[in-house]
Amino acid sequence: MTSTSKPITPLRQRMIDDMRMRKLSPKTQASYIRVVKRFAGFLGRSPDTASVEDLRRYQLHLVDHGISPISLNATLTGLKFLFETTLDRPELLTKMHPVHVPHKLPVVLSREEVARLIAAVDNLKHQTALSVAYGAGLRASEVVSLKVGDIDSQRMTLRIEQGKGSKDRYAMLSPVLLERLRAWWKFAHAQGKMLQGGWLFPGLDPIDPLSTRQLNRAIHAAAEAARIDKRVSMHTLRHSFATHLLEQKVDIRVIQVLLGHKKLETTALYAQVATDILREVVSPLETLQPV
C-alpha cells in the first residue's frame, strides 16, 4: 500500500528542529508551521527563495483580504521566526511591519448572568468545567489540563501546571467549587469515565482530556439557552471572575497573582469594566453648591 502523505522538506524539518531547540509549545509550533505553509502557497515556491518584495506583497495581500490585526501580527511573528532564526536572513523582513491592535474592553457578565449561564448547561462535566473557569478565573486551556491530583482540599488550591508563559501557579479553590468538583468526581467514577489520577475533565476516551473546542461549543450553547445576548466565550468567565473580585474590594495585586498576569497593567484593565466601583464614585457635579 502506497502512502499518500508528503515527506517533510528539509526546510520544514530545520524549522521544526529550531522550534524544538527553543522549547516552543506544541500550539506555537503548529501555528508557525501553518503560517509558513500559507505563505508558501501564496508564493508558489519554497519560502527560502522569497525576496523583500515578495514578503511586502504578502502583507498587502493579507490586508486586502480582511485579515484582523491580531491574526496579521501572529502571521508576522511566524514568518519572523522562519527568516530570522531558521534562515538567518532578517534583512528580508525590512518591509513587513506589525500593526496596531485596537484596544477593546472585555465582555463581562453580571453575577446573575453567570448563574443563568452555568445553570443552562445540561451536561455535568461541562457545567463543572465552566464553574471552574469562573470560580478560579482559569483559561480554557488551564481547565482542560487539570488532573485529579491538582485539587488540594487541605490548602484549598488548584495547581496550574505550565499555564500561559510556561509558568506554574496556584489558583483559588472555594468551598462551593470544591463541592461541585466532588459531585462531578463521584458521578464520573460511578460511570467509569475518570481514570485514577487522570484528567479531571476527560474526553470521550478517558486517556485524553476534554478539548477547549468542546468547552467553547458548550458555553455558546449555554449562552443561547440562557438568552444571554452578549458575545460569550470561555475567556468571558475569566474576565467576569476578575471584575467581580475587584468589585468585592479584593486588592488588585491579589487578583494579578490569581490570574497569573505578569504585569499589573494587564489586571488594571478590569477597573474600567467594574461597574459597581463606578457607581460608588461621586461625580463632582453632585458637590457643586447652588449659586
PDB file of N, CA and C in Angstrom, residues 52-91:
ATOM      1  N   VAL A  52      12.454  40.475  -0.458  1.00  0.00           N
ATOM      2  CA  VAL A  52      11.841  41.529   0.344  1.00  0.00           C
ATOM      3  C   VAL A  52      10.502  41.926  -0.270  1.00  0.00           C
ATOM      4  N   GLU A  53      10.476  42.045  -1.591  1.00  0.00           N
ATOM      5  CA  GLU A  53       9.251  42.455  -2.282  1.00  0.00           C
ATOM      6  C   GLU A  53       8.162  41.390  -2.170  1.00  0.00           C
ATOM      7  N   ASP A  54       8.537  40.105  -2.176  1.00  0.00           N
ATOM      8  CA  ASP A  54       7.563  39.024  -2.010  1.00  0.00           C
ATOM      9  C   ASP A  54       6.863  39.128  -0.656  1.00  0.00           C
ATOM     10  N   LEU A  55       7.643  39.380   0.357  1.00  0.00           N
ATOM     11  CA  LEU A  55       7.079  39.485   1.704  1.00  0.00           C
ATOM     12  C   LEU A  55       6.192  40.716   1.828  1.00  0.00           C
ATOM     13  N   ARG A  56       6.607  41.801   1.216  1.00  0.00           N
ATOM     14  CA  ARG A  56       5.794  43.021   1.236  1.00  0.00           C
ATOM     15  C   ARG A  56       4.461  42.777   0.524  1.00  0.00           C
ATOM     16  N   ARG A  57       4.509  42.113  -0.619  1.00  0.00           N
ATOM     17  CA  ARG A  57       3.289  41.805  -1.368  1.00  0.00           C
ATOM     18  C   ARG A  57       2.361  40.907  -0.549  1.00  0.00           C
ATOM     19  N   TYR A  58       2.961  40.010   0.218  1.00  0.00           N
ATOM     20  CA  TYR A  58       2.143  39.091   1.013  1.00  0.00           C
ATOM     21  C   TYR A  58       1.391  39.843   2.108  1.00  0.00           C
ATOM     22  N   GLN A  59       2.061  40.787   2.770  1.00  0.00           N
ATOM     23  CA  GLN A  59       1.368  41.552   3.805  1.00  0.00           C
ATOM     24  C   GLN A  59       0.222  42.359   3.182  1.00  0.00           C
ATOM     25  N   LEU A  60       0.449  42.962   2.026  1.00  0.00           N
ATOM     26  CA  LEU A  60      -0.616  43.700   1.343  1.00  0.00           C
ATOM     27  C   LEU A  60      -1.765  42.760   0.963  1.00  0.00           C
ATOM     28  N   HIS A  61      -1.415  41.550   0.527  1.00  0.00           N
ATOM     29  CA  HIS A  61      -2.420  40.549   0.175  1.00  0.00           C
ATOM     30  C   HIS A  61      -3.297  40.220   1.388  1.00  0.00           C
ATOM     31  N   LEU A  62      -2.675  40.030   2.537  1.00  0.00           N
ATOM     32  CA  LEU A  62      -3.420  39.703   3.757  1.00  0.00           C
ATOM     33  C   LEU A  62      -4.343  40.858   4.162  1.00  0.00           C
ATOM     34  N   VAL A  63      -3.816  42.079   4.103  1.00  0.00           N
ATOM     35  CA  VAL A  63      -4.615  43.247   4.466  1.00  0.00           C
ATOM     36  C   VAL A  63      -5.806  43.397   3.516  1.00  0.00           C
ATOM     37  N   ASP A  64      -5.566  43.229   2.229  1.00  0.00           N
ATOM     38  CA  ASP A  64      -6.637  43.372   1.238  1.00  0.00           C
ATOM     39  C   ASP A  64      -7.719  42.310   1.400  1.00  0.00           C
ATOM     40  N   HIS A  65      -7.368  41.188   1.994  1.00  0.00           N
ATOM     41  CA  HIS A  65      -8.346  40.115   2.191  1.00  0.00           C
ATOM     42  C   HIS A  65      -8.962  40.146   3.590  1.00  0.00           C
ATOM     43  N   GLY A  66      -8.793  41.265   4.295  1.00  0.00           N
ATOM     44  CA  GLY A  66      -9.520  41.491   5.543  1.00  0.00           C
ATOM     45  C   GLY A  66      -9.007  40.779   6.768  1.00  0.00           C
ATOM     46  N   ILE A  67      -7.729  40.422   6.807  1.00  0.00           N
ATOM     47  CA  ILE A  67      -7.185  39.760   7.997  1.00  0.00           C
ATOM     48  C   ILE A  67      -7.248  40.715   9.196  1.00  0.00           C
ATOM     49  N   SER A  68      -7.536  40.183  10.369  1.00  0.00           N
ATOM     50  CA  SER A  68      -7.616  41.011  11.573  1.00  0.00           C
ATOM     51  C   SER A  68      -6.216  41.420  12.021  1.00  0.00           C
ATOM     52  N   PRO A  69      -6.101  42.527  12.757  1.00  0.00           N
ATOM     53  CA  PRO A  69      -4.777  42.947  13.245  1.00  0.00           C
ATOM     54  C   PRO A  69      -4.071  41.874  14.077  1.00  0.00           C
ATOM     55  N   ILE A  70      -4.819  41.168  14.915  1.00  0.00           N
ATOM     56  CA  ILE A  70      -4.212  40.127  15.751  1.00  0.00           C
ATOM     57  C   ILE A  70      -3.668  38.998  14.886  1.00  0.00           C
ATOM     58  N   SER A  71      -4.458  38.562  13.894  1.00  0.00           N
ATOM     59  CA  SER A  71      -4.014  37.478  13.011  1.00  0.00           C
ATOM     60  C   SER A  71      -2.838  37.914  12.147  1.00  0.00           C
ATOM     61  N   LEU A  72      -2.852  39.179  11.717  1.00  0.00           N
ATOM     62  CA  LEU A  72      -1.746  39.681  10.905  1.00  0.00           C
ATOM     63  C   LEU A  72      -0.455  39.672  11.705  1.00  0.00           C
ATOM     64  N   ASN A  73      -0.510  40.164  12.931  1.00  0.00           N
ATOM     65  CA  ASN A  73       0.693  40.190  13.763  1.00  0.00           C
ATOM     66  C   ASN A  73       1.183  38.786  14.082  1.00  0.00           C
ATOM     67  N   ALA A  74       0.251  37.848  14.264  1.00  0.00           N
ATOM     68  CA  ALA A  74       0.636  36.455  14.516  1.00  0.00           C
ATOM     69  C   ALA A  74       1.332  35.867  13.289  1.00  0.00           C
ATOM     70  N   THR A  75       0.851  36.234  12.101  1.00  0.00           N
ATOM     71  CA  THR A  75       1.484  35.783  10.859  1.00  0.00           C
ATOM     72  C   THR A  75       2.906  36.317  10.752  1.00  0.00           C
ATOM     73  N   LEU A  76       3.068  37.609  11.069  1.00  0.00           N
ATOM     74  CA  LEU A  76       4.399  38.203  11.000  1.00  0.00           C
ATOM     75  C   LEU A  76       5.354  37.546  11.994  1.00  0.00           C
ATOM     76  N   THR A  77       4.834  37.164  13.154  1.00  0.00           N
ATOM     77  CA  THR A  77       5.674  36.509  14.157  1.00  0.00           C
ATOM     78  C   THR A  77       6.181  35.162  13.647  1.00  0.00           C
ATOM     79  N   GLY A  78       5.289  34.401  12.999  1.00  0.00           N
ATOM     80  CA  GLY A  78       5.704  33.111  12.443  1.00  0.00           C
ATOM     81  C   GLY A  78       6.734  33.259  11.334  1.00  0.00           C
ATOM     82  N   LEU A  79       6.511  34.239  10.452  1.00  0.00           N
ATOM     83  CA  LEU A  79       7.472  34.470   9.372  1.00  0.00           C
ATOM     84  C   LEU A  79       8.798  34.999   9.917  1.00  0.00           C
ATOM     85  N   LYS A  80       8.712  35.797  10.965  1.00  0.00           N
ATOM     86  CA  LYS A  80       9.934  36.322  11.580  1.00  0.00           C
ATOM     87  C   LYS A  80      10.797  35.177  12.108  1.00  0.00           C
ATOM     88  N   PHE A  81      10.153  34.169  12.698  1.00  0.00           N
ATOM     89  CA  PHE A  81      10.920  33.028  13.195  1.00  0.00           C
ATOM     90  C   PHE A  81      11.627  32.321  12.047  1.00  0.00           C
ATOM     91  N   LEU A  82      10.894  32.110  10.945  1.00  0.00           N
ATOM     92  CA  LEU A  82      11.484  31.421   9.801  1.00  0.00           C
ATOM     93  C   LEU A  82      12.696  32.167   9.251  1.00  0.00           C
ATOM     94  N   PHE A  83      12.512  33.469   9.002  1.00  0.00           N
ATOM     95  CA  PHE A  83      13.581  34.210   8.310  1.00  0.00           C
ATOM     96  C   PHE A  83      14.703  34.657   9.254  1.00  0.00           C
ATOM     97  N   GLU A  84      14.395  34.919  10.501  1.00  0.00           N
ATOM     98  CA  GLU A  84      15.457  35.348  11.424  1.00  0.00           C
ATOM     99  C   GLU A  84      16.197  34.162  12.031  1.00  0.00           C
ATOM    100  N   THR A  85      15.454  33.152  12.452  1.00  0.00           N
ATOM    101  CA  THR A  85      16.064  32.041  13.182  1.00  0.00           C
ATOM    102  C   THR A  85      16.505  30.907  12.263  1.00  0.00           C
ATOM    103  N   THR A  86      15.576  30.401  11.462  1.00  0.00           N
ATOM    104  CA  THR A  86      15.892  29.236  10.636  1.00  0.00           C
ATOM    105  C   THR A  86      16.760  29.582   9.436  1.00  0.00           C
ATOM    106  N   LEU A  87      16.428  30.665   8.731  1.00  0.00           N
ATOM    107  CA  LEU A  87      17.178  31.027   7.519  1.00  0.00           C
ATOM    108  C   LEU A  87      18.295  32.044   7.775  1.00  0.00           C
ATOM    109  N   ASP A  88      18.300  32.669   8.949  1.00  0.00           N
ATOM    110  CA  ASP A  88      19.308  33.674   9.290  1.00  0.00           C
ATOM    111  C   ASP A  88      19.364  34.784   8.221  1.00  0.00           C
ATOM    112  N   ARG A  89      18.169  35.242   7.837  1.00  0.00           N
ATOM    113  CA  ARG A  89      18.090  36.309   6.846  1.00  0.00           C
ATOM    114  C   ARG A  89      17.099  37.387   7.309  1.00  0.00           C
ATOM    115  N   PRO A  90      17.389  38.043   8.413  1.00  0.00           N
ATOM    116  CA  PRO A  90      16.462  39.043   8.967  1.00  0.00           C
ATOM    117  C   PRO A  90      16.245  40.238   8.046  1.00  0.00           C
ATOM    118  N   GLU A  91      17.173  40.476   7.135  1.00  0.00           N
ATOM    119  CA  GLU A  91      17.058  41.650   6.253  1.00  0.00           C
ATOM    120  C   GLU A  91      15.847  41.546   5.313  1.00  0.00           C
TER     121      GLU A  91
END
